[in-house]
Coordinates of C-alpha atoms and ligand atoms in Angstrom, one line a residue:
M1 CA -232.0 -23.1 185.1
S2 CA -234.4 -20.5 186.5
A3 CA -235.2 -18.9 183.4
H4 CA -236.2 -22.4 181.8
T5 CA -237.9 -22.4 178.4
P6 CA -240.4 -24.9 178.0
F7 CA -240.0 -27.5 175.0
D8 CA -240.9 -31.0 174.0
A9 CA -238.7 -33.8 172.6
I10 CA -238.6 -36.4 169.8
V11 CA -236.4 -38.9 170.0
L12 CA -236.0 -40.9 167.1
A13 CA -234.9 -44.5 168.3
G14 CA -236.5 -46.6 165.2
G15 CA -234.8 -50.4 165.7
S16 CA -232.7 -52.0 163.2
A17 CA -229.7 -50.4 161.6
S18 CA -229.4 -51.6 158.6
R19 CA -225.5 -50.3 158.2
M20 CA -224.7 -52.3 161.7
G21 CA -226.1 -55.7 160.4
G22 CA -230.0 -55.1 161.8
V23 CA -228.7 -54.7 165.3
D24 CA -231.0 -52.2 167.8
K25 CA -229.0 -48.9 168.1
P26 CA -230.6 -47.1 170.2
S27 CA -229.9 -49.6 172.9
I28 CA -226.1 -50.3 172.0
E29 CA -224.1 -48.9 175.0
V30 CA -221.6 -46.0 174.9
G31 CA -219.8 -45.0 178.0
G32 CA -221.6 -47.6 180.0
R33 CA -225.0 -46.0 178.8
S34 CA -227.3 -47.0 175.5
M35 CA -227.1 -44.2 173.2
L36 CA -231.1 -44.2 173.8
H37 CA -230.7 -42.8 177.7
T38 CA -228.1 -40.4 176.5
A39 CA -230.5 -38.9 174.6
L40 CA -233.0 -39.1 177.1
D41 CA -230.4 -37.5 179.6
A42 CA -230.1 -34.8 177.3
V43 CA -233.6 -33.9 177.3
A44 CA -234.7 -34.4 180.8
A45 CA -235.5 -30.8 181.1
A46 CA -238.0 -31.5 178.1
D47 CA -241.5 -31.2 179.8
R48 CA -242.8 -34.0 177.2
V49 CA -240.1 -36.6 175.7
V50 CA -241.5 -38.8 173.0
V51 CA -239.8 -41.8 171.9
V52 CA -240.8 -42.6 168.3
G53 CA -240.0 -46.6 167.8
P54 CA -240.7 -50.4 168.6
H55 CA -242.1 -50.0 172.1
R56 CA -239.6 -50.1 174.8
D57 CA -241.2 -52.0 178.3
D58 CA -237.8 -50.3 180.1
L59 CA -238.7 -46.4 179.5
D60 CA -239.8 -44.2 182.6
P61 CA -243.6 -44.5 182.2
T62 CA -243.6 -40.7 181.6
I63 CA -242.1 -40.9 178.0
R64 CA -244.7 -41.3 175.0
Q65 CA -243.9 -43.9 173.0
T66 CA -245.1 -44.3 169.4
Q67 CA -244.2 -45.3 166.1
E68 CA -244.2 -44.4 162.6
S69 CA -246.4 -46.0 160.4
P70 CA -245.5 -48.4 158.2
H71 CA -242.8 -49.2 160.4
G72 CA -239.1 -48.3 159.2
A73 CA -240.8 -45.1 157.1
G74 CA -237.5 -43.1 157.5
P75 CA -237.1 -40.2 160.0
V76 CA -239.4 -37.5 157.9
S77 CA -242.6 -40.0 158.8
A78 CA -241.2 -41.1 162.0
L79 CA -240.9 -37.0 163.3
A80 CA -244.2 -36.5 161.3
A81 CA -245.6 -39.4 164.2
G82 CA -243.6 -37.5 167.5
L83 CA -245.3 -34.3 166.4
R84 CA -248.6 -35.4 167.2
E85 CA -247.9 -36.1 170.9
V86 CA -246.5 -32.6 170.7
S87 CA -247.8 -29.4 172.6
A88 CA -244.7 -26.8 173.3
D89 CA -244.2 -24.3 170.9
L90 CA -240.4 -25.2 170.3
V91 CA -239.5 -29.1 170.1
V92 CA -236.2 -31.2 170.0
T93 CA -235.7 -33.3 167.2
L94 CA -233.1 -35.9 168.4
A95 CA -231.8 -39.3 166.8
A96 CA -230.7 -42.0 169.5
D97 CA -227.2 -42.5 168.1
L98 CA -225.1 -39.4 169.8
P99 CA -223.2 -40.8 172.4
F100 CA -221.8 -37.7 173.5
L101 CA -225.1 -35.5 173.9
T102 CA -225.7 -33.2 176.9
P103 CA -227.9 -31.1 178.4
S104 CA -225.9 -28.6 177.5
T105 CA -226.0 -29.4 174.0
I106 CA -229.5 -28.9 173.9
E107 CA -229.6 -25.6 176.0
R108 CA -227.4 -24.3 173.3
L109 CA -229.8 -24.7 170.4
L110 CA -232.3 -23.0 172.8
A111 CA -230.0 -20.3 172.8
A112 CA -229.1 -20.4 169.2
L113 CA -232.6 -20.1 168.3
A114 CA -233.8 -17.4 170.9
A115 CA -231.4 -15.5 169.5
E116 CA -232.8 -15.6 165.8
P117 CA -236.6 -14.8 166.1
A118 CA -237.1 -15.1 162.6
A119 CA -235.4 -18.8 162.0
D120 CA -237.8 -21.7 162.0
A121 CA -235.0 -24.3 163.3
A122 CA -231.6 -24.6 164.8
F123 CA -229.4 -27.4 163.8
A124 CA -226.1 -28.6 164.9
T125 CA -223.2 -28.3 163.0
D126 CA -219.9 -30.8 163.2
E127 CA -215.9 -29.6 163.2
T128 CA -216.4 -30.4 159.9
G129 CA -219.4 -28.2 159.0
R130 CA -221.4 -31.3 157.7
V131 CA -224.9 -30.3 159.4
Q132 CA -226.8 -32.7 161.7
F133 CA -230.3 -32.5 160.8
L134 CA -231.5 -34.8 164.2
L135 CA -229.8 -33.0 166.3
G136 CA -232.1 -29.8 166.0
L137 CA -234.9 -27.7 167.7
W138 CA -237.8 -26.6 165.6
R139 CA -240.1 -24.0 166.1
T140 CA -243.4 -26.3 166.3
G141 CA -245.5 -24.5 163.4
A142 CA -242.6 -24.6 161.3
L143 CA -242.1 -28.3 161.6
T144 CA -245.7 -28.8 161.6
A145 CA -246.2 -26.9 157.7
R146 CA -242.8 -28.0 156.5
L147 CA -244.2 -31.6 157.0
D148 CA -247.8 -30.5 155.4
A149 CA -245.9 -29.2 152.9
L150 CA -244.2 -32.5 151.9
E151 CA -247.2 -34.7 152.8
P152 CA -249.0 -34.6 149.3
D153 CA -246.2 -36.6 147.8
G154 CA -245.9 -38.8 151.0
L155 CA -243.5 -39.0 153.8
V156 CA -242.4 -42.3 153.5
N157 CA -238.4 -42.7 153.2
R158 CA -238.0 -38.7 152.4
A159 CA -234.7 -37.6 153.2
M160 CA -234.4 -35.1 156.2
K161 CA -232.8 -33.0 154.1
S162 CA -235.9 -32.1 152.2
L163 CA -237.6 -31.0 155.5
V164 CA -235.2 -28.4 156.4
P165 CA -236.5 -24.8 156.1
K166 CA -234.6 -22.3 154.5
N167 CA -234.5 -20.7 157.6
H168 CA -232.8 -22.0 159.9
V169 CA -229.3 -21.3 161.9
T170 CA -226.6 -23.5 162.6
V171 CA -224.4 -24.2 165.8
Q172 CA -220.8 -25.4 165.4
M173 CA -220.3 -28.2 168.2
S174 CA -217.5 -30.1 168.9
G175 CA -217.7 -33.9 169.4
I176 CA -221.2 -35.1 168.3
S177 CA -220.5 -37.4 166.1
D178 CA -223.0 -39.9 165.4
C179 CA -222.8 -43.8 165.1
D180 CA -223.8 -44.8 161.9
T181 CA -221.3 -47.9 161.8
E182 CA -219.6 -50.4 164.1
A183 CA -216.5 -48.4 163.5
D184 CA -218.3 -45.6 164.7
V185 CA -219.4 -46.9 168.0
A186 CA -215.9 -48.5 168.4
A187 CA -214.8 -45.1 168.0
A188 CA -216.9 -43.7 170.1
R189 CA -216.1 -46.0 173.0
A190 CA -212.3 -45.7 172.4
R191 CA -212.8 -41.7 173.6
T192 CA -214.9 -42.4 176.8
A193 CA -212.2 -45.2 177.9
A194 CA -210.9 -42.2 179.4
A195 CA -208.4 -41.5 176.9
P196 CA -206.2 -38.0 177.9
M197 CA -207.7 -35.2 176.7
T198 CA -205.5 -32.1 176.1
I199 CA -205.5 -29.5 179.3
T200 CA -207.3 -27.3 176.2
Q201 CA -209.9 -30.0 175.4
A202 CA -210.2 -30.8 179.1
R203 CA -211.2 -27.1 180.0
R204 CA -213.5 -27.1 177.0
A205 CA -215.3 -30.2 177.4
I206 CA -215.7 -28.9 181.5
R207 CA -217.4 -25.4 179.9
D208 CA -219.9 -27.2 177.3
D209 CA -220.9 -30.2 179.4
I210 CA -221.4 -28.5 183.0
P211 CA -224.9 -26.3 182.7
P212 CA -224.8 -23.7 185.3
L213 CA -226.2 -23.8 188.6
A214 CA -230.1 -22.1 189.1
T215 CA -229.7 -18.8 190.1
R216 CA -230.0 -17.6 193.9
V217 CA -230.6 -14.0 195.4
L218 CA -228.1 -12.8 198.2
P219 CA -227.2 -10.3 199.9
P220 CA -224.2 -8.8 198.6
T221 CA -221.7 -9.9 201.7
L222 CA -223.0 -13.4 201.2
A223 CA -222.9 -13.5 197.9
L224 CA -218.8 -12.8 197.4
D225 CA -217.4 -15.4 195.0
S226 CA -220.6 -15.8 193.4
V227 CA -221.3 -14.5 189.6
L228 CA -224.1 -12.5 188.5
A229 CA -226.5 -13.5 186.8
E230 CA -228.5 -10.1 186.6
S231 CA -226.5 -7.2 186.0
L232 CA -226.0 -4.7 189.0
I233 CA -228.2 -2.0 188.8
A234 CA -228.3 1.3 191.0
A235 CA -230.8 1.3 193.3
A236 CA -230.3 4.9 194.8
P237 CA -228.0 7.5 193.5
F238 CA -224.6 8.4 194.8
P239 CA -224.1 10.2 197.0
R240 CA -227.4 10.0 197.6
F241 CA -227.5 13.5 198.6
D242 CA -225.4 16.2 198.3
V243 CA -222.7 16.0 200.2
S244 CA -219.4 18.2 201.9
A245 CA -216.4 16.1 200.6
M246 CA -214.0 18.2 202.6
D247 CA -214.0 19.6 206.2
G248 CA -214.8 23.4 205.5
Y249 CA -217.8 25.5 205.6
A250 CA -221.2 25.2 203.7
V251 CA -221.3 29.0 202.8
S252 CA -224.7 30.8 201.2
G253 CA -224.2 33.1 197.9
S254 CA -220.8 35.0 197.4
G255 CA -219.1 35.7 200.7
P256 CA -217.4 37.0 202.5
W257 CA -220.0 35.3 205.3
Q258 CA -221.0 35.1 208.9
L259 CA -220.8 32.1 210.6
D260 CA -223.5 31.0 212.8
T261 CA -222.5 28.9 215.7
A262 CA -224.1 25.7 214.5
I263 CA -221.8 23.2 212.8
R264 CA -222.6 20.3 210.5
Y265 CA -221.5 16.6 211.5
A266 CA -221.5 13.4 209.1
G267 CA -225.3 12.1 210.1
S268 CA -226.3 14.6 212.0
E269 CA -230.2 15.2 211.5
E270 CA -230.4 18.5 213.1
D271 CA -232.9 21.2 211.6
L272 CA -230.5 23.4 209.5
T273 CA -231.3 25.9 207.1
L274 CA -228.4 28.4 205.9
T275 CA -229.3 31.8 205.1
P276 CA -227.3 34.1 202.5
G277 CA -224.6 35.3 203.7
H278 CA -224.1 32.8 206.1
A279 CA -221.7 29.8 206.2
V280 CA -221.6 26.9 209.1
R281 CA -218.6 24.8 210.0
I282 CA -219.1 21.1 207.9
A283 CA -217.3 17.9 208.3
T284 CA -216.3 15.9 205.4
G285 CA -219.4 13.4 204.5
A286 CA -222.1 15.7 206.0
H287 CA -225.0 16.6 204.2
V288 CA -225.2 20.0 203.1
P289 CA -227.9 21.8 204.6
P290 CA -230.6 23.1 202.9
G291 CA -229.7 27.3 201.2
S292 CA -225.8 26.0 201.2
T293 CA -224.7 27.4 197.6
S294 CA -221.4 25.9 198.0
V295 CA -218.7 24.0 200.6
V296 CA -215.4 25.6 201.0
R297 CA -212.6 23.7 202.7
D298 CA -210.7 25.0 205.8
E299 CA -207.5 25.7 203.9
H300 CA -209.0 27.9 201.2
V301 CA -210.7 30.5 203.9
E302 CA -209.3 33.1 206.6
L303 CA -211.4 33.6 209.7
A304 CA -211.8 36.9 211.0
G305 CA -214.0 36.9 214.5
T306 CA -216.6 35.3 213.1
T307 CA -216.4 36.0 209.2
V308 CA -215.2 33.9 206.9
S309 CA -214.0 34.8 203.8
R310 CA -212.6 32.8 200.7
R311 CA -208.6 33.4 200.3
P312 CA -207.8 35.8 197.4
D313 CA -204.6 33.2 196.5
V314 CA -206.6 29.9 196.1
P315 CA -208.7 28.6 193.0
V316 CA -212.9 29.3 193.6
R317 CA -214.0 25.9 193.6
D318 CA -217.4 24.0 195.2
D319 CA -215.9 21.5 198.0
T320 CA -219.7 19.6 197.4
R321 CA -220.3 16.2 195.9
R322 CA -223.9 16.9 194.3
S323 CA -226.5 14.0 194.8
G324 CA -226.1 11.4 191.9
E325 CA -222.9 12.7 191.1
D326 CA -221.4 9.3 190.7
W327 CA -224.2 7.3 189.3
R328 CA -228.1 7.7 189.2
P329 CA -230.7 5.4 190.2
G330 CA -230.9 3.0 187.1
A331 CA -226.9 2.9 186.4
L332 CA -225.1 0.0 185.3
L333 CA -222.8 -1.0 187.9
A334 CA -221.4 -4.2 186.9
T335 CA -222.4 -6.6 184.3
A336 CA -224.0 -9.5 184.3
G337 CA -221.5 -12.2 184.1
A338 CA -219.1 -10.5 186.0
R339 CA -217.5 -12.3 189.6
V340 CA -219.1 -10.8 192.8
T341 CA -215.5 -9.4 194.2
P342 CA -215.4 -7.8 197.3
A343 CA -215.3 -4.8 195.2
V344 CA -218.2 -5.5 193.3
A345 CA -220.2 -6.0 196.8
S346 CA -219.1 -3.3 197.9
V347 CA -220.7 -1.2 195.0
A348 CA -223.6 -3.4 195.9
L349 CA -223.7 -1.6 199.0
S350 CA -223.3 2.0 198.0
G351 CA -225.7 1.7 195.3
E352 CA -228.1 0.4 198.1
V353 CA -228.7 -2.9 196.3
A354 CA -230.1 -5.3 199.1
A355 CA -230.1 -8.8 196.8
L356 CA -228.2 -9.8 194.0
T357 CA -229.3 -12.4 191.6
V358 CA -226.4 -15.1 191.6
R359 CA -224.7 -18.1 190.7
G360 CA -223.0 -19.7 193.5
P361 CA -220.9 -19.0 195.3
V362 CA -219.6 -22.8 194.7
R363 CA -219.9 -25.2 197.7
A364 CA -218.0 -28.1 197.8
H365 CA -217.7 -31.5 199.9
V366 CA -214.4 -32.3 200.6
V367 CA -213.8 -35.8 201.0
V368 CA -210.5 -37.7 201.7
T369 CA -209.6 -41.3 200.4
G370 CA -207.5 -43.8 201.4
D371 CA -207.6 -46.5 204.4
E372 CA -204.3 -45.3 205.5
I373 CA -205.0 -41.8 205.6
R374 CA -205.0 -40.4 209.2
R375 CA -206.3 -37.0 210.0
D376 CA -205.3 -36.9 214.3
G377 CA -203.8 -39.1 216.5
P378 CA -200.4 -40.6 216.6
L379 CA -199.8 -42.8 213.4
R380 CA -200.3 -46.3 213.4
E381 CA -197.6 -48.5 211.1
G382 CA -198.3 -48.3 207.5
Q383 CA -200.7 -45.4 208.1
T384 CA -200.0 -41.4 206.2
R385 CA -200.4 -38.5 208.0
D386 CA -203.9 -36.4 205.9
S387 CA -201.4 -33.4 204.3
V388 CA -204.0 -32.5 201.9
G389 CA -207.7 -32.7 203.5
P390 CA -207.0 -30.2 206.2
L391 CA -205.8 -27.3 203.8
L392 CA -208.0 -28.4 200.5
P393 CA -210.4 -25.5 201.9
Q394 CA -208.0 -22.9 201.8
F395 CA -206.6 -23.7 198.2
L396 CA -210.6 -24.4 197.1
S397 CA -211.4 -20.6 198.4
W398 CA -208.7 -19.6 196.4
C399 CA -210.6 -21.2 193.2
G400 CA -213.9 -19.2 194.5
V401 CA -215.2 -22.6 196.1
R402 CA -216.8 -22.6 199.8
T403 CA -216.4 -25.9 201.8
A404 CA -219.2 -27.0 203.3
T405 CA -218.7 -30.3 204.5
E406 CA -215.6 -33.0 204.9
S407 CA -215.6 -36.5 205.0
H408 CA -213.1 -39.4 205.0
L409 CA -213.6 -42.6 203.0
R410 CA -212.6 -45.8 203.1
D411 CA -211.1 -47.5 200.0
T412 CA -214.0 -49.9 199.8
A413 CA -216.9 -49.8 197.2
G414 CA -219.8 -49.4 199.3
G415 CA -218.5 -46.5 200.7
F416 CA -217.6 -44.7 197.3
D417 CA -221.5 -46.0 196.3
E418 CA -222.9 -44.2 199.3
L419 CA -221.3 -41.6 199.0
L420 CA -222.0 -40.9 195.2
G421 CA -225.6 -42.0 196.1
Q422 CA -227.0 -40.1 198.8
P423 CA -228.6 -37.2 198.0
A424 CA -226.8 -33.6 198.9
A425 CA -229.2 -32.9 201.0
A426 CA -228.6 -35.8 203.3
T427 CA -224.8 -34.9 203.8
G428 CA -226.0 -31.8 205.4
A429 CA -224.1 -29.7 203.1
D430 CA -226.1 -28.6 200.3
A431 CA -222.7 -28.7 197.6
E432 CA -222.9 -28.5 194.1
L433 CA -219.5 -30.0 194.0
I434 CA -217.5 -32.9 195.4
V435 CA -214.5 -33.0 195.8
I436 CA -212.2 -36.3 196.3
V437 CA -208.6 -36.6 196.9
G438 CA -207.5 -39.9 196.0
A439 CA -208.7 -42.8 194.2
T440 CA -208.0 -41.7 190.6
G441 CA -206.0 -44.3 189.6
G442 CA -207.1 -47.5 188.1
G443 CA -205.4 -49.6 191.3
A444 CA -207.1 -52.5 193.6
A445 CA -207.9 -50.2 195.7
D446 CA -209.4 -47.0 193.6
H447 CA -213.0 -47.2 193.8
M448 CA -213.8 -44.0 191.9
R449 CA -214.4 -44.9 188.3
L450 CA -216.2 -47.7 189.1
A451 CA -218.7 -46.2 191.5
L452 CA -218.7 -43.2 189.3
Q453 CA -220.0 -45.6 186.5
R454 CA -222.1 -48.1 188.5
R455 CA -223.9 -44.4 189.7
G456 CA -224.7 -43.2 186.0
A457 CA -222.6 -40.2 186.2
R458 CA -221.2 -38.9 182.9
T459 CA -217.6 -39.0 182.8
I460 CA -216.7 -35.2 180.9
V461 CA -212.9 -35.6 181.6
G462 CA -211.4 -39.0 182.3
R463 CA -207.8 -38.1 181.8
V464 CA -205.4 -35.2 181.1
Q465 CA -202.3 -35.0 179.0
V466 CA -200.2 -33.5 181.9
R467 CA -197.8 -34.4 185.0
P468 CA -198.8 -34.6 187.7
G469 CA -202.4 -34.4 187.4
G470 CA -203.0 -37.4 184.5
S471 CA -205.5 -39.2 186.5
Q472 CA -207.8 -36.6 187.2
V473 CA -211.5 -36.7 187.0
V474 CA -214.7 -34.6 186.3
A475 CA -217.8 -36.2 186.1
S476 CA -221.2 -35.3 186.3
L477 CA -224.0 -37.5 188.4
P478 CA -227.6 -38.1 187.3
D479 CA -228.5 -35.1 190.1
G480 CA -226.0 -32.8 188.4
R481 CA -223.7 -32.8 191.1
I482 CA -220.1 -32.4 189.8
V483 CA -217.5 -34.6 191.0
L484 CA -213.8 -33.5 190.8
G485 CA -211.7 -36.6 191.5
L486 CA -207.9 -35.4 192.6
P487 CA -204.8 -37.5 192.4
G488 CA -204.4 -38.5 195.9
N489 CA -200.3 -37.7 195.7
P490 CA -200.8 -34.3 197.6
Y491 CA -198.7 -31.8 195.0
A492 CA -200.8 -33.4 192.3
A493 CA -204.1 -33.0 194.4
V494 CA -203.1 -29.2 194.4
A495 CA -201.6 -28.8 191.0
T496 CA -204.5 -30.4 189.5
L497 CA -207.1 -28.6 191.8
L498 CA -205.9 -25.3 190.8
L499 CA -205.3 -26.3 187.3
T500 CA -209.0 -27.7 186.6
A501 CA -211.3 -26.4 189.7
P502 CA -211.5 -22.9 188.1
A503 CA -212.9 -24.4 184.6
V504 CA -215.1 -26.1 186.7
V505 CA -216.4 -23.3 188.6
A506 CA -216.4 -20.8 185.8
A507 CA -219.2 -23.5 184.5
L508 CA -221.1 -23.9 187.2
T509 CA -221.3 -20.3 187.9
G510 CA -222.0 -19.2 183.8
E511 CA -218.4 -16.6 184.3
P512 CA -217.5 -16.3 180.8
S513 CA -214.0 -18.8 180.8
P514 CA -211.0 -16.8 182.7
V515 CA -208.7 -16.1 180.6
P516 CA -205.3 -17.4 181.4
T517 CA -202.6 -16.0 183.6
T518 CA -199.1 -16.3 181.6
G519 CA -195.0 -15.5 182.4
V520 CA -192.1 -16.0 181.2
V521 CA -190.1 -18.6 182.5
A522 CA -186.4 -17.7 182.4
N523 CA -185.5 -21.9 182.5
A524 CA -188.3 -23.3 180.7
A525 CA -186.1 -25.5 178.4
Q526 CA -184.9 -27.5 181.6
A527 CA -188.2 -27.8 183.3
S528 CA -190.2 -29.1 180.3
S529 CA -190.2 -32.7 179.0
D530 CA -192.0 -34.5 176.3
F531 CA -195.3 -33.8 178.7
P532 CA -197.0 -30.7 179.8
R533 CA -195.9 -29.9 183.7
I534 CA -196.6 -28.3 186.1
V535 CA -193.7 -26.9 188.0
P536 CA -194.0 -24.6 191.1
V537 CA -192.0 -21.1 190.0
T538 CA -190.6 -18.1 192.4
R539 CA -190.7 -14.7 190.4
M540 CA -187.5 -13.4 190.0
P541 CA -186.4 -9.4 190.6
D542 CA -186.7 -8.7 186.9
G543 CA -190.2 -10.0 186.9
R544 CA -189.3 -13.4 185.3
W545 CA -190.3 -16.7 186.8
H546 CA -187.8 -19.5 187.7
A547 CA -189.4 -22.9 187.6
A548 CA -187.9 -25.7 190.4
G549 CA -186.0 -28.5 189.2
H550 CA -187.1 -31.8 190.5
V551 CA -190.5 -32.6 192.2
R552 CA -191.7 -34.7 194.4
T553 CA -195.1 -35.4 194.9
A554 CA -195.7 -36.9 198.3
H555 CA -195.5 -33.7 199.9
L556 CA -196.1 -30.0 199.4
A557 CA -192.1 -29.1 200.1
A558 CA -191.9 -28.2 196.5
L559 CA -194.8 -25.5 196.7
V560 CA -192.5 -23.9 199.9
G561 CA -191.4 -20.5 198.9
A562 CA -193.3 -20.4 195.5
Q563 CA -195.8 -17.7 194.1
A564 CA -197.0 -19.7 191.5
L565 CA -197.3 -23.3 189.0
A566 CA -196.6 -22.9 185.9
V567 CA -198.0 -25.0 183.0
I568 CA -194.9 -26.0 180.9
E569 CA -195.2 -27.2 177.7
P570 CA -192.8 -29.6 175.8
A571 CA -190.4 -27.9 173.5
T572 CA -190.9 -24.7 175.5
P573 CA -187.7 -22.2 175.1
D574 CA -185.7 -20.7 178.0
D575 CA -188.1 -17.5 178.4
G576 CA -190.7 -18.9 177.1
I577 CA -194.1 -18.2 178.1
A578 CA -195.7 -20.7 180.2
E579 CA -200.0 -20.4 182.0
L580 CA -199.2 -19.5 186.1
L581 CA -201.8 -20.8 188.2
P582 CA -201.3 -18.2 191.1
L583 CA -200.7 -19.8 194.8
R584 CA -201.9 -16.9 196.8
Ligands
LIG1 N1 -199.6 -48.5 187.6 C1 -200.0 -47.0 188.1 N2 -199.9 -46.5 189.5 C2 -199.8 -45.5 189.5 C3 -199.5 -44.7 188.7 C4 -199.8 -44.8 187.4 O1 -199.6 -44.0 186.2 N3 -199.8 -46.2 187.3 N4 -199.8 -42.8 188.3 C5 -199.5 -42.7 190.2 C6 -199.4 -41.4 190.3 S1 -198.7 -40.4 189.2 C7 -200.3 -41.1 191.1 S2 -200.8 -39.2 191.2 C8 -201.4 -41.8 191.9 C9 -203.0 -41.2 191.8 O2 -203.4 -42.2 192.8 P1 -204.8 -41.7 192.9 O3 -205.4 -40.8 193.1 O4 -205.6 -43.3 192.7 O5 -204.4 -41.8 194.7 P2 -204.0 -42.8 196.0 O6 -203.5 -44.4 195.5 O7 -205.3 -42.9 196.5 O8 -203.1 -42.3 196.3 C10 -201.6 -41.9 196.1 C11 -200.4 -41.2 197.2 O9 -201.2 -40.3 197.6 C12 -201.3 -40.5 199.2 N5 -202.2 -39.8 199.7 C13 -203.4 -39.6 199.3 N6 -204.3 -38.6 200.1 C14 -203.6 -38.2 200.9 C15 -203.5 -37.5 201.8 N7 -204.6 -36.6 202.1 N8 -202.4 -36.9 202.7 C16 -201.4 -37.3 202.2 N9 -201.1 -38.4 201.2 C17 -201.8 -38.9 200.6 C18 -201.2 -42.1 199.1 O10 -201.4 -42.4 200.9 C19 -200.6 -42.5 198.2 O11 -199.0 -42.4 198.4 O12 -201.5 -42.9 191.4 C20 -199.9 -43.3 191.1 N10 -199.6 -44.9 190.9
LIG2 O1 -200.6 -38.9 188.4 MO1 -199.6 -38.0 189.2 O2 -200.7 -36.9 189.2 O3 -199.3 -37.6 187.9 O4 -198.4 -37.7 190.3

């Protein structure tokens, strides 16, 4: 992030968990990673990280390790020990038993405390309203003061609640449950084992777990499809100067006027001053000459020899557009969070704004997988034509994504490890998003999920309750790049892309979540099943939509002639509403 608020972090990683038979809770793995490492990844942006607990040899040497005294003296004592190592004005305080923690969890706490300058601390609350006192952010001075206040009675085995300041804010978060018991761990593991999410859950997880990209400064025309990180403010007035809105006459005084021979063309740099009682021909868009009091359009004048007079039967109006009439320098032309559409870029040009501070546009590395998939040349026995890869850049562009580079991957574990392991720069693409077609399943040749796990990726969406597209994957690599895994079947790949990529793009660019487009589907009952389904729809003359019948997924024939895909929920009646994914 560009506007980084400095903070330190204390992670409480005490040993033996009494309710779990004395095991070292922070080292318990959920989702292929210890809960301590989940906590450390969540505070990776901290200037200083302090782990309080038994010394661990495997931690990065930049992490400070300390321990409360006496050992096992409880969280308040542990925080006091950790605080001695802290120097920033803000300190995140975490337990190492929160398996679903992400960097954006911390960002939300930072934003909440920044919004309440009078508050001493911010804490997360779960869906039930329970406050997680060990998922918090403190003003360091306030934490010091609270600990000092408790000190006379001793800090050993004090409840966290006794430490909490009156003046705190809470932030409601979903999926932040801690693991106190073996049952909690089992439930958390079940959740990460790619339990299918609903479409809504998947989009929310994407929004919550993918942090926005760093900002960039781009000229307006190169910023298309990015999102404004700072509002667009006019640098120059519009019009920049008094300009004629019509072809006609610039006149001085109330007329009739004597016509001078000079003609005022748009862009003219000729020295020309109008004296009272005189007029000159002027073109639309030309700056009005000094001395001019008004512009009269051609249709409103009579010309007799060299005398120009206003026709008696027309309204008296001035066809001059005055400088700053539409906006003045400093005017707000588009608000931060707005997508840079051609209109926004055009307005920036009109306002003489040479550079926009934006996030995006998102750049993608498109990867087609499969030994059998062939892009060029004649097909040999068992080979399948790549009918997705060459068109994916177009589909991606509909979602605001630029394709920076493309490659093909064979179905080998090594290939995936290499793809996910190489730094973005090595691909020559600087892509923030890797879009992989195929290999999302759990089959023998499907290496993506395992390769992601080996690479230490965090699964954000493991499966979704939708057909097709159930096997889609959204994950974040340790270096922050996002992987979007699309099912291999071409129709499934495109439907999944249009369903999910816009949410990924919104999260990366910091755009507010898109409001879904909806439509009335005339034959929705027939198209719905026991599962949400994505079906092609065509527009009917009356404005309703008609859903296609049976859809084969191995090619895009069902999309021919369709104007949108519709997401049809189970039990939608005829003329019911469905979300539309436009095909344009
Ligand atoms: N035992 C199960 N097998 C499968 C299931 C299932 O639930 N249980 N789901 C099926 C569905 S639905 C889909 S979709 C696919 C998803 O599999 P993958 O994402 O791993 O995709 P692949 O196996 O690599 O490919 C599937 C299919 O698509 C063809 N393909 C792939 N890429 C292209 C391309 N660029 N152009 C044209 N065709 C492509 C590929 O040849 C396969 O035929 O899993 C099912 N199996
Ligand atoms: O996973 Mo498939 O996408 O249901 O066609």
